[in-house]
Amino acid sequence: MEAGKKQRVNKNKKKSWRKHIDINDVEDYLDDKRLQERTGGLVAEKPDEALFFVDSKKAVEKVLPVKRKRKEIGKLRCWKNLEPDPNIKPVNSGKNVRKNFEKRLSTKEKVAREKGIVSKKQLLVERNRKLSQRLRDRALKEKTKELCATYDLWESEPVVTDPLHTEEHYMRVTKKMPIKYPLMRKKPSAIDAVEVAHPGASYNPSYEDHKELIDLAVQREIQKKKAEMKIIRATDAKMPSKANAPTAETWLKEMSGGLFNDEDDDEDMEHTPEELEKLSVNPPIRREDKKTKTERNKEKKQKLKEVEMQMLKEKKSKDNEFFRLKALKKEVSERERLIEERRLIKKAAQLQEPYKTKKLGKMKFEEPDLEVKMTQELEGSLRKLKPEGHLLIDRFKNLQKRNIIETRQKAKFDRRYKLKFQEKRKHREVTL
């Protein structure tokens, strides 16, 4: 190839650009820029005061050079290059900035230092003491885990001699730990354990209290009667009485209904052509019934007119909303009043929630019958009063009411086999 001939390369590849384009001037410029940034900043960005200064000193007379001493040999150039440049500022990084002593102090130590209670040296000593104590505790804990039992683990009551062996995990694995029973932190019900009886249940009540208690008992009995009648109406009342009960003849007549009327069925199946035409789902279309183009256009215009009327009606109703501001405000206030009433009702129900009996099992809790004495049964003296109810049943019902035990029913004893009766000879009854 001739020396003066220009080399031809493909310029549509980046690979050719890097190889055959001279970028030395760009690299020199970037090197110079980086050097300026390392040694105090870019010269082009500095103000004039930083680049130039006015020499206001007077001219000093020329002093004859004094004979200089022999220069001491300093550090080598290669070692000087490794030293930090004083003109280069350090990088501001959160990881590289070392926190000072005041930042590392706790809030308590800062307050103590501000009040002048302790000095910086005393705080440092106390801090180091706590750190060493923490390290000792950690080492002691690690040592405890490595310790092994030095006695028979199968003894009934092993004796603990080493205080290090009192760790909870070690005691749980190798010794008998006391069982931690769950504690009831919250009462299951706010009802009193022993409820105060109604004043009318006294042995010598007033007329008003006794009448109020009787009315309360009557209301409970009425509620029970209503519940019973509801069940009867749903079951027994829907069944016929004995006089109206179905017999064998009525049952046979009902079951054989429609089996022996074949002639009537054939008559019912015969229909006239007019009836058949009415019964058909899709009647035939006649030429006279077909709509013309004019009729179709009229129908289309009528539908468009109805849509426009509907839109106009909706627009009028929206415009009228502006004149209903008073009515709307009244509706909003009524709505807010209803919400407030519901909130108060809900809050009252939440306050009564701790006094309610929950359903803990399959059965629902039923209040026991009131212990009421009629007027003729009342006695003026406590000694003559006949006791009612049972103390154990009362306590059992109270536990159920307070959600401590579930509501249960007495188990029925069903004997599988009939008892055999055998009369022994020594106890046999003597008969003549």
Coordinates of C-alpha atoms in Angstrom, one line a residue:
M1 CA 0.0 0.0 0.0
E2 CA 1.3 3.5 -0.8
A3 CA 2.4 5.8 2.0
G4 CA 0.2 8.8 0.9
K5 CA -2.9 6.7 0.3
K6 CA -5.6 7.1 3.0
Q7 CA -6.8 3.9 4.7
R8 CA -10.4 3.1 4.0
V9 CA -12.5 1.9 7.0
N10 CA -16.1 1.2 7.8
K11 CA -17.6 4.3 9.6
N12 CA -20.9 2.6 10.4
K13 CA -19.4 0.6 13.3
K14 CA -18.4 1.9 16.8
K15 CA -15.5 -0.4 16.8
S16 CA -14.0 1.5 13.8
W17 CA -14.6 4.8 15.6
R18 CA -12.5 3.9 18.6
K19 CA -9.6 2.5 16.5
H20 CA -9.3 5.2 13.8
I21 CA -10.3 8.5 15.5
D22 CA -7.7 10.5 17.4
I23 CA -9.0 11.5 20.8
N24 CA -5.7 12.5 22.5
D25 CA -6.8 16.2 22.8
V26 CA -10.0 15.2 24.6
E27 CA -8.0 12.9 27.0
D28 CA -5.5 15.7 27.7
Y29 CA -8.3 18.1 28.5
L30 CA -10.0 15.6 30.9
D31 CA -6.7 14.9 32.7
D32 CA -6.0 18.6 33.2
K33 CA -9.6 19.1 34.5
R34 CA -9.2 16.2 37.0
L35 CA -5.9 17.6 38.2
Q36 CA -7.5 21.0 38.8
E37 CA -10.3 19.4 40.8
R38 CA -7.8 17.6 43.0
T39 CA -5.7 20.7 43.6
G40 CA -8.2 23.3 44.7
G41 CA -11.0 23.4 42.1
L42 CA -11.4 24.5 38.4
V43 CA -9.5 27.7 37.5
A44 CA -12.3 28.8 35.1
E45 CA -14.8 28.8 38.0
K46 CA -12.7 30.7 40.5
P47 CA -13.2 34.5 41.0
D48 CA -10.6 37.1 40.2
E49 CA -9.7 37.6 43.8
A50 CA -8.6 34.0 44.1
L51 CA -6.4 34.2 41.0
F52 CA -4.8 37.7 41.3
F53 CA -3.6 39.9 44.1
V54 CA -2.2 43.4 44.4
D55 CA 1.4 43.6 45.7
S56 CA 1.4 46.4 48.2
K57 CA 4.7 45.7 49.9
K58 CA 7.6 48.0 49.4
A59 CA 10.7 47.1 47.4
V60 CA 13.2 45.4 49.6
E61 CA 16.9 46.1 49.2
K62 CA 18.8 43.3 47.6
V63 CA 20.5 41.2 50.2
L64 CA 23.6 39.4 49.4
P65 CA 23.1 35.7 49.4
V66 CA 24.3 34.0 52.5
K67 CA 26.2 30.9 52.2
R68 CA 23.6 28.1 52.5
K69 CA 24.2 25.1 54.6
R70 CA 24.1 21.7 53.0
K71 CA 20.6 20.6 52.4
E72 CA 19.5 17.7 54.5
I73 CA 18.4 14.7 52.7
G74 CA 14.5 14.5 53.1
K75 CA 12.0 11.9 52.1
L76 CA 12.3 10.2 48.7
R77 CA 10.0 11.4 46.0
C78 CA 8.2 8.0 45.7
W79 CA 7.3 8.3 49.4
K80 CA 6.1 11.9 49.2
N81 CA 3.7 10.9 46.4
L82 CA 2.0 8.6 48.8
E83 CA 1.3 11.3 51.4
P84 CA -2.1 13.0 51.3
D85 CA -2.4 16.3 49.3
P86 CA -3.5 19.1 51.7
N87 CA -5.3 20.9 48.9
I88 CA -7.7 18.0 48.3
K89 CA -10.8 18.1 50.6
P90 CA -11.9 14.8 52.2
V91 CA -15.0 13.0 51.0
N92 CA -18.1 13.8 53.0
S93 CA -19.5 10.2 53.7
G94 CA -21.6 9.2 56.6
K95 CA -19.6 6.0 57.0
N96 CA -16.2 7.7 57.1
V97 CA -17.1 10.6 59.4
R98 CA -16.2 9.7 63.0
K99 CA -18.7 10.8 65.6
N100 CA -17.4 12.9 68.4
F101 CA -17.7 12.0 72.1
E102 CA -20.8 14.2 72.7
K103 CA -22.8 12.5 69.9
R104 CA -22.1 9.1 71.3
L105 CA -23.3 10.1 74.8
S106 CA -26.8 9.0 75.9
T107 CA -29.5 11.5 76.8
K108 CA -29.1 10.8 80.5
E109 CA -25.3 11.4 80.2
K110 CA -25.8 14.6 78.3
V111 CA -28.2 16.0 81.0
A112 CA -25.8 15.0 83.7
R113 CA -22.9 16.7 81.9
E114 CA -24.9 19.9 81.4
K115 CA -25.8 20.1 85.1
G116 CA -22.1 19.6 85.9
I117 CA -22.7 16.5 88.0
V118 CA -19.9 14.5 86.5
S119 CA -17.0 15.3 84.3
K120 CA -16.2 13.9 80.8
K121 CA -13.6 11.5 82.3
Q122 CA -16.0 10.1 84.9
L123 CA -18.6 9.5 82.2
L124 CA -16.1 7.7 80.1
V125 CA -15.0 5.5 83.0
E126 CA -18.6 4.6 83.9
R127 CA -19.4 3.8 80.2
N128 CA -16.4 1.5 80.0
R129 CA -17.4 -0.2 83.2
K130 CA -20.9 -0.9 81.9
L131 CA -19.5 -2.2 78.6
S132 CA -17.1 -4.6 80.4
Q133 CA -20.0 -5.8 82.7
R134 CA -22.1 -6.6 79.7
L135 CA -19.3 -8.5 78.1
R136 CA -18.8 -10.5 81.3
D137 CA -22.5 -11.4 81.5
R138 CA -22.5 -12.5 77.9
A139 CA -19.4 -14.7 78.4
L140 CA -21.0 -16.2 81.6
K141 CA -24.2 -17.0 79.6
E142 CA -22.2 -18.7 76.9
K143 CA -20.3 -20.7 79.5
T144 CA -23.6 -21.8 81.1
K145 CA -24.8 -23.3 77.8
E146 CA -21.6 -25.4 77.5
L147 CA -21.9 -26.8 81.0
C148 CA -23.0 -30.4 81.4
A149 CA -24.8 -32.1 84.3
T150 CA -22.4 -33.6 86.9
Y151 CA -25.0 -35.6 88.7
D152 CA -27.6 -38.3 88.1
L153 CA -30.4 -36.8 86.1
W154 CA -32.8 -39.6 87.0
E155 CA -32.9 -38.8 90.7
S156 CA -36.2 -37.9 92.2
E157 CA -35.1 -34.5 93.6
P158 CA -31.7 -33.4 92.2
V159 CA -29.9 -30.8 94.3
V160 CA -28.7 -27.6 92.6
T161 CA -25.3 -26.5 93.9
D162 CA -24.0 -24.3 91.1
P163 CA -25.9 -21.0 90.6
L164 CA -25.1 -21.1 86.9
H165 CA -27.4 -24.2 86.6
T166 CA -30.5 -22.1 87.5
E167 CA -31.0 -20.9 83.9
E168 CA -34.6 -21.5 82.7
H169 CA -33.7 -23.6 79.7
Y170 CA -31.3 -25.8 81.7
M171 CA -33.9 -26.3 84.4
R172 CA -36.5 -27.2 81.8
V173 CA -34.4 -29.8 80.1
T174 CA -32.6 -31.5 83.0
K175 CA -34.7 -30.8 86.1
K176 CA -38.3 -30.6 87.2
M177 CA -39.7 -27.1 86.4
P178 CA -42.8 -25.9 88.2
I179 CA -45.8 -25.7 85.9
K180 CA -46.9 -22.2 85.0
Y181 CA -50.6 -22.2 85.2
P182 CA -52.4 -19.7 82.9
L183 CA -53.8 -16.7 84.8
M184 CA -57.1 -15.2 84.0
R185 CA -56.2 -11.5 83.5
K186 CA -59.7 -10.4 82.6
K187 CA -62.9 -11.3 84.3
P188 CA -65.2 -13.2 81.9
S189 CA -68.3 -11.3 83.2
A190 CA -69.1 -8.2 85.2
I191 CA -71.9 -9.9 87.0
D192 CA -71.4 -10.2 90.8
A193 CA -70.5 -13.6 92.2
V194 CA -73.3 -13.3 94.7
E195 CA -76.2 -11.3 93.4
V196 CA -78.5 -9.4 95.8
A197 CA -82.0 -10.8 95.8
H198 CA -85.1 -8.7 95.0
P199 CA -86.5 -6.9 98.0
G200 CA -89.8 -8.7 97.5
A201 CA -88.1 -12.0 98.2
S202 CA -87.6 -11.0 101.9
Y203 CA -89.4 -13.0 104.6
N204 CA -91.3 -9.8 105.6
P205 CA -91.4 -7.6 102.4
S206 CA -93.4 -4.5 101.8
Y207 CA -96.6 -4.6 99.8
E208 CA -95.1 -2.8 96.7
D209 CA -91.9 -4.9 96.6
H210 CA -93.9 -8.2 96.9
K211 CA -96.3 -7.1 94.2
E212 CA -93.5 -6.1 91.9
L213 CA -91.8 -9.5 92.3
I214 CA -95.0 -11.3 91.6
D215 CA -95.6 -9.3 88.4
L216 CA -92.0 -10.1 87.3
A217 CA -92.7 -13.8 87.8
V218 CA -96.0 -13.6 85.9
Q219 CA -94.2 -11.9 83.0
R220 CA -91.6 -14.7 82.8
E221 CA -94.4 -17.4 82.8
I222 CA -96.2 -15.6 80.0
Q223 CA -93.0 -15.5 77.9
K224 CA -92.5 -19.3 78.5
K225 CA -96.1 -20.0 77.5
K226 CA -95.7 -17.9 74.3
A227 CA -92.6 -20.0 73.4
E228 CA -94.5 -23.2 73.9
M229 CA -97.5 -22.1 71.9
K230 CA -95.2 -21.1 69.0
I231 CA -93.8 -24.6 68.9
I232 CA -97.3 -26.1 69.0
R233 CA -98.5 -23.8 66.2
A234 CA -95.6 -24.9 64.0
T235 CA -96.1 -28.7 64.7
D236 CA -99.3 -30.0 66.2
A237 CA -101.6 -27.3 65.0
K238 CA -100.7 -28.0 61.4
M239 CA -101.7 -31.6 61.7
P240 CA -105.4 -32.7 61.4
S241 CA -107.4 -33.6 64.4
K242 CA -108.5 -37.2 65.2
A243 CA -112.0 -36.5 63.7
N244 CA -110.6 -35.1 60.5
A245 CA -107.7 -37.6 60.2
P246 CA -107.5 -39.4 56.8
T247 CA -108.9 -42.9 56.5
A248 CA -108.0 -45.8 54.2
E249 CA -110.9 -44.8 51.8
T250 CA -109.9 -41.2 51.6
W251 CA -106.3 -42.1 51.0
L252 CA -107.2 -44.5 48.2
K253 CA -109.5 -41.9 46.5
E254 CA -106.8 -39.3 46.7
M255 CA -104.1 -41.6 45.3
S256 CA -106.3 -42.9 42.4
G257 CA -107.4 -39.4 41.3
G258 CA -107.2 -39.0 37.4
L259 CA -106.6 -42.7 36.7
F260 CA -110.0 -43.7 35.3
N261 CA -111.1 -40.6 33.2
D262 CA -109.7 -41.5 29.8
E263 CA -112.7 -40.3 27.8
D264 CA -112.4 -36.8 29.4
D265 CA -108.8 -36.7 28.6
D266 CA -109.4 -37.5 24.9
E267 CA -112.0 -34.7 24.7
D268 CA -109.5 -32.3 26.2
M269 CA -106.9 -33.2 23.7
E270 CA -109.1 -32.2 20.7
H271 CA -108.6 -28.5 19.7
T272 CA -110.0 -26.3 17.0
P273 CA -107.7 -24.7 14.4
E274 CA -108.3 -21.2 16.0
E275 CA -107.2 -22.6 19.3
L276 CA -104.2 -24.3 17.8
E277 CA -103.2 -20.9 16.1
K278 CA -103.5 -19.2 19.5
L279 CA -101.4 -21.9 21.2
S280 CA -98.5 -21.7 18.7
V281 CA -95.4 -19.9 19.9
N282 CA -94.5 -18.2 16.6
P283 CA -97.7 -17.5 14.5
P284 CA -97.2 -17.2 10.7
I285 CA -96.3 -13.8 9.3
R286 CA -98.7 -12.4 6.6
R287 CA -97.8 -10.0 3.8
E288 CA -100.3 -7.5 5.0
D289 CA -98.6 -7.3 8.4
K290 CA -95.2 -6.3 7.0
K291 CA -94.3 -2.7 7.8
T292 CA -93.5 -0.2 5.1
K293 CA -90.4 2.1 5.1
T294 CA -92.6 5.1 6.0
E295 CA -93.9 3.3 9.1
R296 CA -90.4 2.3 10.1
N297 CA -89.2 5.9 9.8
K298 CA -92.2 7.2 11.9
E299 CA -91.3 4.6 14.6
K300 CA -87.7 5.7 14.6
K301 CA -88.6 9.4 14.9
Q302 CA -91.0 8.6 17.7
K303 CA -88.3 6.7 19.7
L304 CA -85.8 9.7 19.2
K305 CA -88.5 12.1 20.4
E306 CA -89.1 9.9 23.5
V307 CA -85.3 9.9 24.3
E308 CA -85.2 13.7 23.9
M309 CA -88.2 14.1 26.2
Q310 CA -86.6 11.8 28.8
M311 CA -83.3 13.8 28.7
L312 CA -85.2 17.1 29.0
K313 CA -87.1 15.7 32.0
E314 CA -83.8 14.7 33.7
K315 CA -82.3 18.1 33.1
K316 CA -85.4 19.8 34.6
S317 CA -85.1 17.6 37.7
K318 CA -81.4 18.5 38.1
D319 CA -82.2 22.2 37.7
N320 CA -84.9 21.9 40.4
E321 CA -82.3 20.5 42.8
F322 CA -80.9 24.1 43.3
F323 CA -84.3 25.2 44.6
R324 CA -84.4 22.3 47.1
L325 CA -81.5 23.5 49.3
K326 CA -83.7 23.8 52.4
A327 CA -85.2 20.4 51.9
L328 CA -81.8 18.9 51.3
K329 CA -80.4 20.5 54.5
K330 CA -83.3 19.1 56.4
E331 CA -82.7 15.6 55.0
V332 CA -79.0 15.8 55.9
S333 CA -79.8 16.9 59.5
E334 CA -82.4 14.1 59.8
R335 CA -79.8 11.6 58.5
E336 CA -77.2 12.9 61.1
R337 CA -79.8 12.6 63.9
L338 CA -80.5 9.0 63.0
I339 CA -76.8 8.2 62.8
E340 CA -76.3 9.8 66.3
E341 CA -79.2 7.8 67.7
R342 CA -77.8 4.6 66.3
R343 CA -74.4 5.4 67.8
L344 CA -75.8 6.0 71.2
I345 CA -77.8 2.7 71.0
K346 CA -74.7 0.9 69.9
K347 CA -72.7 2.4 72.7
A348 CA -75.3 1.5 75.3
A349 CA -75.2 -2.1 73.9
Q350 CA -71.4 -2.2 74.3
L351 CA -71.7 -1.1 77.9
Q352 CA -74.2 -3.9 78.6
E353 CA -72.0 -6.5 76.8
P354 CA -70.0 -7.5 80.0
Y355 CA -73.3 -8.2 81.8
K356 CA -74.6 -10.7 79.1
T357 CA -74.3 -14.4 79.2
K358 CA -72.4 -15.9 76.2
K359 CA -73.2 -19.2 74.5
L360 CA -70.2 -21.3 75.3
G361 CA -71.7 -24.7 74.3
K362 CA -74.5 -26.2 72.3
M363 CA -77.2 -25.2 74.8
K364 CA -78.4 -21.7 75.6
F365 CA -78.5 -20.4 79.1
E366 CA -81.9 -20.1 80.7
E367 CA -82.7 -18.0 83.7
P368 CA -83.8 -20.1 86.8
D369 CA -87.3 -19.7 88.1
L370 CA -87.9 -16.9 90.6
E371 CA -88.3 -18.0 94.1
V372 CA -91.7 -16.4 95.0
K373 CA -93.9 -16.9 98.0
M374 CA -97.6 -16.2 97.7
T375 CA -99.3 -13.8 100.1
Q376 CA -100.8 -16.6 102.2
E377 CA -97.3 -18.3 102.5
L378 CA -95.6 -15.3 104.0
E379 CA -94.6 -15.6 107.6
G380 CA -93.8 -12.8 110.0
S381 CA -90.9 -14.6 111.6
L382 CA -87.7 -15.9 110.0
R383 CA -87.8 -19.1 112.0
K384 CA -91.2 -20.1 110.5
L385 CA -90.1 -19.4 107.0
K386 CA -89.8 -22.5 104.7
P387 CA -86.6 -22.5 102.6
E388 CA -86.9 -22.7 98.8
G389 CA -84.4 -23.6 96.1
H390 CA -81.1 -25.4 96.4
L391 CA -77.8 -23.7 97.3
L392 CA -75.7 -26.0 95.0
I393 CA -78.0 -25.5 92.0
D394 CA -78.0 -21.7 92.7
R395 CA -74.1 -21.6 92.7
F396 CA -74.0 -23.8 89.5
K397 CA -76.4 -21.5 87.7
N398 CA -74.4 -18.5 88.8
L399 CA -71.2 -20.0 87.3
Q400 CA -73.0 -20.6 84.0
K401 CA -74.4 -17.0 84.0
R402 CA -70.9 -15.5 84.6
N403 CA -69.4 -17.4 81.6
I404 CA -67.1 -19.5 83.8
I405 CA -68.6 -22.9 82.7
E406 CA -70.7 -23.8 79.7
T407 CA -74.4 -24.4 80.0
R408 CA -75.0 -28.2 80.3
Q409 CA -77.7 -30.7 81.0
K410 CA -77.9 -33.6 83.4
A411 CA -76.8 -36.8 81.7
K412 CA -79.6 -39.3 81.4
F413 CA -78.8 -42.8 82.7
D414 CA -80.1 -45.3 80.2
R415 CA -79.8 -48.9 81.5
R416 CA -78.8 -51.2 78.7
Y417 CA -79.9 -54.5 80.2
K418 CA -82.9 -55.1 82.5
L419 CA -82.0 -55.9 86.1
K420 CA -82.5 -59.4 87.2
F421 CA -84.4 -60.0 90.4
Q422 CA -83.3 -63.0 92.5
E423 CA -84.7 -63.7 95.9
K424 CA -82.1 -65.3 98.2
R425 CA -83.1 -68.1 100.5
K426 CA -82.1 -66.5 103.7
H427 CA -84.1 -63.4 102.9
R428 CA -87.1 -65.1 101.4
E429 CA -90.4 -64.0 102.6
V430 CA -92.3 -66.6 104.6
T431 CA -95.7 -67.2 103.2
L432 CA -98.4 -69.6 104.5

